[in-house]
Short mmCIF file of C-alpha atoms in Angstrom, two decimals:
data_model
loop_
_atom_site.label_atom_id
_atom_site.label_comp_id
_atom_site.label_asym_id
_atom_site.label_seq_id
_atom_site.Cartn_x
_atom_site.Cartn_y
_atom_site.Cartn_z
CA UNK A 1 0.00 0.00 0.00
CA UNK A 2 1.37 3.25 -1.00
CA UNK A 3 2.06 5.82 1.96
CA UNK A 4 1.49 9.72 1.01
CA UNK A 5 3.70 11.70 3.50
CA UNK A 6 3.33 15.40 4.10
CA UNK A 7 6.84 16.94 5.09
CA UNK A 8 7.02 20.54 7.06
CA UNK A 9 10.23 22.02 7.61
CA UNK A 10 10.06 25.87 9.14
CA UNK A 11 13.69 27.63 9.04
CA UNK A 12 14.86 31.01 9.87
CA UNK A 13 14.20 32.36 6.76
CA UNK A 14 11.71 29.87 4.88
CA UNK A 15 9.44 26.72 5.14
CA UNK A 16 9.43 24.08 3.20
CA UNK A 17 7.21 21.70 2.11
CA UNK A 18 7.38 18.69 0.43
CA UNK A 19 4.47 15.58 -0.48
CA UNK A 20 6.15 11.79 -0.88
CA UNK A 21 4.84 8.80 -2.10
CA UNK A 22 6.83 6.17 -0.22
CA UNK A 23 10.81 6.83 -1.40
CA UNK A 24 9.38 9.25 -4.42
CA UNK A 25 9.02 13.03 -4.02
CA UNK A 26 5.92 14.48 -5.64
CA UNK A 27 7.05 18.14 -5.04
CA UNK A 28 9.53 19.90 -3.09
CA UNK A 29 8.48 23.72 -2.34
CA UNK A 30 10.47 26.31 -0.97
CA UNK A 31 8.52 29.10 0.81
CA UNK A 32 11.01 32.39 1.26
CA UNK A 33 10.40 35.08 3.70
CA UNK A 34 11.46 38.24 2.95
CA UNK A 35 12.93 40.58 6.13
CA UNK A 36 9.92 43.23 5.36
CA UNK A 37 7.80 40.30 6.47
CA UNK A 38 9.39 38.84 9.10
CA UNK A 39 10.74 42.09 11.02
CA UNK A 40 6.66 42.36 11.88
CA UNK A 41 6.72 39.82 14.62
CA UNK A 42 8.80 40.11 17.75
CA UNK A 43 8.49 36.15 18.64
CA UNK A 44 8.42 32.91 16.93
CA UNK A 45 5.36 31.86 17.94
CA UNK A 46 3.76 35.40 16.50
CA UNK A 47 5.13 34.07 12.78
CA UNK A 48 2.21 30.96 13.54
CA UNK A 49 -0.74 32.16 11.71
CA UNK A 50 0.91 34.02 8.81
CA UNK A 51 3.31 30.62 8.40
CA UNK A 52 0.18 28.78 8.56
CA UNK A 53 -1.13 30.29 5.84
CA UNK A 54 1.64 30.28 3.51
CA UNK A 55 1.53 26.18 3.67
CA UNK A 56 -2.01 25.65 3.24
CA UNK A 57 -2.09 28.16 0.41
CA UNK A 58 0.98 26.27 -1.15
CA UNK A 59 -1.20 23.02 -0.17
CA UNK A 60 -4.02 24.53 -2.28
CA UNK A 61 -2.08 25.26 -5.07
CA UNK A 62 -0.58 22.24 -5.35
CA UNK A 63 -3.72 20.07 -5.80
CA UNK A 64 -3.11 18.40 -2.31
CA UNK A 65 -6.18 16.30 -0.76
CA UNK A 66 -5.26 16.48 3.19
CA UNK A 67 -7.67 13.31 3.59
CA UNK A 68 -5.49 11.08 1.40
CA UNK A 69 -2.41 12.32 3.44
CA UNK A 70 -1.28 9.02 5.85
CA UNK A 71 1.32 10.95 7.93
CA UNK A 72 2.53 14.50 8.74
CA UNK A 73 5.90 14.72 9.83
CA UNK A 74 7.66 18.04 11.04
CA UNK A 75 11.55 18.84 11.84
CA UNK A 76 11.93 18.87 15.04
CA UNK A 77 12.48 21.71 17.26
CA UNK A 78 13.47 23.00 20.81
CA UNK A 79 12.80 19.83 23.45
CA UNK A 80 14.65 18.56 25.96
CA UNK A 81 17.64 16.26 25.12
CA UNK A 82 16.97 12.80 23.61
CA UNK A 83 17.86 9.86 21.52
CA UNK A 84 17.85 9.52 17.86
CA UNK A 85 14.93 8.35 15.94
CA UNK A 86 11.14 8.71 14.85
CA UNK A 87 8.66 10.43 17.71
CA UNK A 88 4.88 10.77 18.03
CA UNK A 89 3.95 14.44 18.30
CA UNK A 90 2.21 14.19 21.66
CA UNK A 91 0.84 17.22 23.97
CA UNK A 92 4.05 17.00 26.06
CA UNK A 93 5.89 18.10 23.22
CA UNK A 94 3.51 20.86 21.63
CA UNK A 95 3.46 22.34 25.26
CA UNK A 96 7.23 22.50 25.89
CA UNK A 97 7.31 23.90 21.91
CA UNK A 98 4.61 26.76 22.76
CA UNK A 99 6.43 27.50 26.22
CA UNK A 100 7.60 31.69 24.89
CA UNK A 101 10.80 30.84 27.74
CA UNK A 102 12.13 28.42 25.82
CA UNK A 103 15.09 28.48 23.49
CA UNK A 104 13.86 30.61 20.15
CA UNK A 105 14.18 28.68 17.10
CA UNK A 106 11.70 28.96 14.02
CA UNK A 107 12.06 24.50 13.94
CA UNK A 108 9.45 25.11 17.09
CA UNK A 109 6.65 25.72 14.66
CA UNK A 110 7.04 23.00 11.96
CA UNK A 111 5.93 20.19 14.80
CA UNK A 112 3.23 22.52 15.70
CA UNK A 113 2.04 23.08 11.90
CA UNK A 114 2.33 19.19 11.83
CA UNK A 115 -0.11 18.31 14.47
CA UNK A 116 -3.06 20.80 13.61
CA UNK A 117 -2.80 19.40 10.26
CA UNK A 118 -2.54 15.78 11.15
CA UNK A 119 -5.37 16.25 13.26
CA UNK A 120 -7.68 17.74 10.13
CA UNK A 121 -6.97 15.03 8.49
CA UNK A 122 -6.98 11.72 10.69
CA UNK A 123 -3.20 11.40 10.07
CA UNK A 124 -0.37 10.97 12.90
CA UNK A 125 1.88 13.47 13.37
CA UNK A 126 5.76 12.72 13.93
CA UNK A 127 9.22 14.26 14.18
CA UNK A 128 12.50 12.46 12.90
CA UNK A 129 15.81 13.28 14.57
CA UNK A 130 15.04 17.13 16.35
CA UNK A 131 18.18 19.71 16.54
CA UNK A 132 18.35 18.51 20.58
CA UNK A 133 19.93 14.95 19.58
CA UNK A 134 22.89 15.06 22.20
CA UNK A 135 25.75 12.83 21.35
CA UNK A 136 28.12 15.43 23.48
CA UNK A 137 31.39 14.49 25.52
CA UNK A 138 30.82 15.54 28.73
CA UNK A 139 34.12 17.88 28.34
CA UNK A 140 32.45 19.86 25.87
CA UNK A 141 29.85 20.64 28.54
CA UNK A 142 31.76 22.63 30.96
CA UNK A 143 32.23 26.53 30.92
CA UNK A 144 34.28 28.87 32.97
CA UNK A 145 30.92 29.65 34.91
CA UNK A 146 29.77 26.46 37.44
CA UNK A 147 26.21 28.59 36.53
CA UNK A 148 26.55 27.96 32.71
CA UNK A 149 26.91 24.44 31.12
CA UNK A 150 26.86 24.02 26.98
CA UNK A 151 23.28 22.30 26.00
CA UNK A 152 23.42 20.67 22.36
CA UNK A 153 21.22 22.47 19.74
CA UNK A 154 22.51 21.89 15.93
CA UNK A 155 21.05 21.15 12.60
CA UNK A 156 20.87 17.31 13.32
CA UNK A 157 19.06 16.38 10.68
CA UNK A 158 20.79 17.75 7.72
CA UNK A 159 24.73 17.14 9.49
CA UNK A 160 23.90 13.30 9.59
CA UNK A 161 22.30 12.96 6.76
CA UNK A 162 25.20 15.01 4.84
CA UNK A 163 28.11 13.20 7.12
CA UNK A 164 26.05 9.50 6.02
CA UNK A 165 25.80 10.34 1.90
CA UNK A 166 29.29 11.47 2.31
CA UNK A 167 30.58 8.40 3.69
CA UNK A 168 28.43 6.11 1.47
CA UNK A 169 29.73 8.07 -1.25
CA UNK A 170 33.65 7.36 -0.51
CA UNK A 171 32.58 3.42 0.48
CA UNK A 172 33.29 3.49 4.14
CA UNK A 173 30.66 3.38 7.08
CA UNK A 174 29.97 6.49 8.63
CA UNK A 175 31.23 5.38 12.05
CA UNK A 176 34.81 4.59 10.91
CA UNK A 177 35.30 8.48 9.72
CA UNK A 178 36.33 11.47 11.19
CA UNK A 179 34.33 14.64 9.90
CA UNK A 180 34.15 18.20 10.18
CA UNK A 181 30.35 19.30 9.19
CA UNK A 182 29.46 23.14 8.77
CA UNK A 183 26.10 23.55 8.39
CA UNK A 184 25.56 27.34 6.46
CA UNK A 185 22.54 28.25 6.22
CA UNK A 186 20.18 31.42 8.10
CA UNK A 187 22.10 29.22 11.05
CA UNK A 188 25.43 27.77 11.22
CA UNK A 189 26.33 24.59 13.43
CA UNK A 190 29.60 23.26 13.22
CA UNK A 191 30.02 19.84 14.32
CA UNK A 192 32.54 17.13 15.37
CA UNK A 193 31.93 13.72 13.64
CA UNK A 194 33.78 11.43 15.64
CA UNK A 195 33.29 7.84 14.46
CA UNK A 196 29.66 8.35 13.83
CA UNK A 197 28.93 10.20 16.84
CA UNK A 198 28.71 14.33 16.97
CA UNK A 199 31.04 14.89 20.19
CA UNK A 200 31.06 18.63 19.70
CA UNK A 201 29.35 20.91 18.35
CA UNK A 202 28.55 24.81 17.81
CA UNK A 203 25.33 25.91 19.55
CA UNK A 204 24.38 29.18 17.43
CA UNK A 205 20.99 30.02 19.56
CA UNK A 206 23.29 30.27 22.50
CA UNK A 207 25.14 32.83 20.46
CA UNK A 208 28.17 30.40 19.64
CA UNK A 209 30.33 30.39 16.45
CA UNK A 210 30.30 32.37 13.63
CA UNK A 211 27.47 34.90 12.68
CA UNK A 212 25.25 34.28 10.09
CA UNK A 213 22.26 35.59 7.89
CA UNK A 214 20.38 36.36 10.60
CA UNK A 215 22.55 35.30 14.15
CA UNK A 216 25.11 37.45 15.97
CA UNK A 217 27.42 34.62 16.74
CA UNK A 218 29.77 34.83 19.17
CA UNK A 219 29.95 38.44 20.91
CA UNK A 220 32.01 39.67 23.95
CA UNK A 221 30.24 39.21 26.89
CA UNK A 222 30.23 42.66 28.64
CA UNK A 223 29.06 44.49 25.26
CA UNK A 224 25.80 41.75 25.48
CA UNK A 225 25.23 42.42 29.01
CA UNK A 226 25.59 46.36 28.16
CA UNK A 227 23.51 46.14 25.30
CA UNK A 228 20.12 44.59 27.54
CA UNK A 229 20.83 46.34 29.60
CA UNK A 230 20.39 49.37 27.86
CA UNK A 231 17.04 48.41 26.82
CA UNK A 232 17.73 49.04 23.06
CA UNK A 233 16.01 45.54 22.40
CA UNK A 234 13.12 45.05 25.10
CA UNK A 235 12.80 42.82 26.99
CA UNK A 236 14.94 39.37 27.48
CA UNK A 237 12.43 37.32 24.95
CA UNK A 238 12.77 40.15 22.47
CA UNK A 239 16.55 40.74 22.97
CA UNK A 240 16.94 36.52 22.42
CA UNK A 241 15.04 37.16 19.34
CA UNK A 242 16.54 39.81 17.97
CA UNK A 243 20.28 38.33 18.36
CA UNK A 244 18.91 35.31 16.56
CA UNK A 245 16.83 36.69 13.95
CA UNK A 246 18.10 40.66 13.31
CA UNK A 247 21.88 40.56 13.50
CA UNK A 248 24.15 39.25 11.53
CA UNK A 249 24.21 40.19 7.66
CA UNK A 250 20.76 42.02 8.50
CA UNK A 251 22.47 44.28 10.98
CA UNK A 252 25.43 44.59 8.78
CA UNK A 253 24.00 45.01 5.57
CA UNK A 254 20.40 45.50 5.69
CA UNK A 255 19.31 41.83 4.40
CA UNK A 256 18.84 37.96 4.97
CA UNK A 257 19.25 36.99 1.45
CA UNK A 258 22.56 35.64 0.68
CA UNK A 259 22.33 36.07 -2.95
CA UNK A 260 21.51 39.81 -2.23
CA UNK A 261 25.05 39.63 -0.70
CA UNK A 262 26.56 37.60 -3.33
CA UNK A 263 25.51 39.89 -6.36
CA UNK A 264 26.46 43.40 -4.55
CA UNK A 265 29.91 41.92 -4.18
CA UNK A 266 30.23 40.77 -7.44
CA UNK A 267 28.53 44.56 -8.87
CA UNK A 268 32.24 45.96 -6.85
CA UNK A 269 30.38 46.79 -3.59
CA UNK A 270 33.45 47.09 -0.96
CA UNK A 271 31.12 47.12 2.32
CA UNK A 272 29.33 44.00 1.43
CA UNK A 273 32.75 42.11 0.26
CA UNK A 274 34.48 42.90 3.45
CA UNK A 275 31.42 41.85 5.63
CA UNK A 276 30.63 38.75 3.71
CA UNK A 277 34.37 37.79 4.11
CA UNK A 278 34.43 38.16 7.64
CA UNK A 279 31.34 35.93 7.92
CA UNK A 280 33.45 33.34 6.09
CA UNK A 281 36.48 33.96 7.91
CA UNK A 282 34.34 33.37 10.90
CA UNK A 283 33.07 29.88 10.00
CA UNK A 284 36.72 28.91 8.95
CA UNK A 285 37.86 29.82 12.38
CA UNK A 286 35.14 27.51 13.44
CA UNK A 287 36.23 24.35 11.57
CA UNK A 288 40.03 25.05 12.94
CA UNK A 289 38.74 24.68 16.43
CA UNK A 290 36.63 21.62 15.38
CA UNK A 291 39.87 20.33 13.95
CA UNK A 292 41.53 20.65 17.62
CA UNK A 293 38.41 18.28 18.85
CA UNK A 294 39.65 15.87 16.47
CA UNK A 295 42.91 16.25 17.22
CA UNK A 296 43.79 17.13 13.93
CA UNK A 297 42.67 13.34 12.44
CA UNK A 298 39.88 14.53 10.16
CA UNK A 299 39.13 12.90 7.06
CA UNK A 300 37.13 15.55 5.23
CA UNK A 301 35.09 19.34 6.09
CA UNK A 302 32.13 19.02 4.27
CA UNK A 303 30.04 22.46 3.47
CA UNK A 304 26.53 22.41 3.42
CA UNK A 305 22.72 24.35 3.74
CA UNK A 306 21.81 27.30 1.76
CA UNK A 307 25.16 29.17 1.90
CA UNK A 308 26.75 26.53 -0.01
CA UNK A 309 25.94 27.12 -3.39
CA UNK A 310 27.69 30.17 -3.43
CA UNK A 311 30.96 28.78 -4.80
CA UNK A 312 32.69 32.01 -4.15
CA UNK A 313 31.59 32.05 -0.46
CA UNK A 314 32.81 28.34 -0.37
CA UNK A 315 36.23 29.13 -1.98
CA UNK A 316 37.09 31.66 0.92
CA UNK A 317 36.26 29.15 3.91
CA UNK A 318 38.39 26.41 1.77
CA UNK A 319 41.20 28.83 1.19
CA UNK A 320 41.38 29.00 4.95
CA UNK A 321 40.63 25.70 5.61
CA UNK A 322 42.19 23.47 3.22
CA UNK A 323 45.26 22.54 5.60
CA UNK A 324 42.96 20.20 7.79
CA UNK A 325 42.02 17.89 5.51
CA UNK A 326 39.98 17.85 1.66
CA UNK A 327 36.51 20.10 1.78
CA UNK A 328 33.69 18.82 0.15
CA UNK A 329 30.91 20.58 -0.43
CA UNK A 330 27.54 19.73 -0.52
CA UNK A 331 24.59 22.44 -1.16
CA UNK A 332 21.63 22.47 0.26
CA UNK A 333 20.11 19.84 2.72
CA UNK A 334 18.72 16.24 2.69
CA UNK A 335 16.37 16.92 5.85
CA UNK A 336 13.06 16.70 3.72
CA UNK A 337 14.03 13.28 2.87
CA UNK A 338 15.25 12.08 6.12
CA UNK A 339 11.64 13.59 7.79
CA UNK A 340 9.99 11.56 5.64
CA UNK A 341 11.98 8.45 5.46
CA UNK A 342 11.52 8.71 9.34
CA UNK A 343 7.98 8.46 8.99
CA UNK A 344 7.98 5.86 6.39
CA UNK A 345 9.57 3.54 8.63
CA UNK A 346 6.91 3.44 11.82
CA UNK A 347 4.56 3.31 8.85
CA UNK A 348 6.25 0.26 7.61
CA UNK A 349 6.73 -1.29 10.64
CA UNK A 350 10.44 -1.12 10.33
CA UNK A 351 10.98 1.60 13.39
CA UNK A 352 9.21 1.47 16.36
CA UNK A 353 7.67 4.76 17.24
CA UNK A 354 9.03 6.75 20.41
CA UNK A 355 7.62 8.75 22.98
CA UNK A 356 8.53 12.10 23.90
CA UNK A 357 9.01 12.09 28.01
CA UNK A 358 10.28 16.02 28.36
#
């Protein structure tokens, strides 16, 4: 019996949507959203109804009849830590995603998408492998403040899958490589791939790594606390939000859009060049550190997310980072396909479905 599988997938900067039948994709959409639209909302959760709207206009257009639909599945967002694998979407869940104190992350609203719409339509609702998958050494927890410990929050998903088709690619099993992953997209999570499991990684909604699109990045700490505490942001939700959604090349130069960036350099504009550098310069720095995780024993840096078709943005991190070991790079992201494949396992009967316990 063929399974029709409705994929949600909310980023920073887009959602996207995708309909398979078993293995085959039917369509693949890409939903951008332009700064003028998103600077209107001051939280995540305000983005809900316009978001919602976006996909079932999109599911309108493209012809799609929600009561032939056997499973919704949504990337996961902000929960606490837990194992790998395919999970129910269960109240627990939806109320720790809604919670406005928890971490900000637009993920938090593809699960919630998912379950109103499984629910119209008499489907289940799951989530495949969320960004709090914790494979951490405990090392990599501790800070130099007994108040503070590092919590795991990357792009999961996209890093496995990527670090997997890599390895299948070359012939070996994932679990006898060591990899450097740099995830580039409105986010950027840099991970350790140690033998098949992610023992360090960059958290970007604590503020760590590189800035982005949309993310401050690292920042000294006594300019942060100056900064709330001047007020120029609001409150603490709205300052979270705004370091994760209106700094980086927005605060710099005005936009999200990387291609924006991309064609003002290439049209001789000097600002945008030196800024867009520095982002790159920033992410290489990144993969060195990585590197020192690894103790130098890495076996490729692969490049991926949005960030990585730009082959000239690509050819500045390489030219930095080409001394730890050969960079691959590989646009874009597999996490539509891994959602769904997720799904199409519990509806096989291959996976056994898990339970969220907070």
């Amino acid at each position: 019996m063929e399974n029709k599988i409705l994929v949600i997938n909310t980023g920073s900067t887009s959602t996207k949507l995708a309909l398979y039948k078993d293995e085959t994709p039917v369509f693949c959409e890409t939903i951008r959203h332009p700064q003028a639209e998103m600077s209107r909302f001051d939280t995540i959760l305000d983005q809900y109804e316009y978001r919602r709207k976006t996909v079932l206009d999109t599911l309108i257009i493209k012809n799609v009849d929600l009561k032939s639909i056997d499973a919704v599945v949504g990337r996961g967002g902000l929960l606490h830590p837990m194992e790998s694998g395919t999970y129910e979407i269960n109240d627990l869940m939806l109320a720790h995603l809604k919670d406005e104190g928890s971490a900000i992350h637009a993920s938090k609203l593809s699960c919630i998408l998912a379950h109103e719409i499984a629910s119209g339509c008499g489907a289940p609702a799951f989530t495949v492998d969320p960004i709090v998958v914790d494979e951490m050494d405990d090392i990599a927890r501790i800070t130099g403040c007994k108040d503070i410990r590092r919590y795991c929050i990357w792009h999961a998903l996209n890093q496995k899958a990527v670090a997997k088709c890599y390895a299948e690619q070359r012939g070996e099993p994932y679990e006898t490589l060591n990899l450097i992953v740099a995830h580039i997209g409105g986010g950027c999570t840099v991970g350790a791939h140690r033998k098949g499991r992610v023992v360090d990684v960059t958290n970007a909604l604590s503020g760590e790594g590189p800035f982005t699109a949309e993310r401050s990045g690292s920042l000294p700490a006594s300019e942060v606390a100056e900064l709330f505490a001047s007020g120029k942001y609001g409150d603490i939700n709205a300052f979270k939000y705004a370091l994760n959604n209106k700094m980086g090349l927005v605060s710099l130069l005005g936009t999200n859009d990387g291609k924006a960036v991309q064609e003002r350099v290439l049209h001789g504009d000097a600002e945008a060049e030196k800024v867009y550098r520095a982002m790159a310069y920033q992410i290489a720095k990144e993969i060195g550190a990585t590197a020192a995780v690894l103790r130098g024993t890495v076996d490729a840096v692969l490049l991926t997310g949005g960030f990585a078709y730009d082959r000239m943005f690509t050819g500045w991190i390489g030219e930095y980072v080409g001394f730890v070991a050969p960079v691959t790079v590989i646009p874009g992201e597999d996490e539509m396909a891994a959602l769904a494949m997720g799904a199409l396992r519990v509806l096989r009967g291959k996976e056994t479905i898990r339970q969220y316990k907070g």
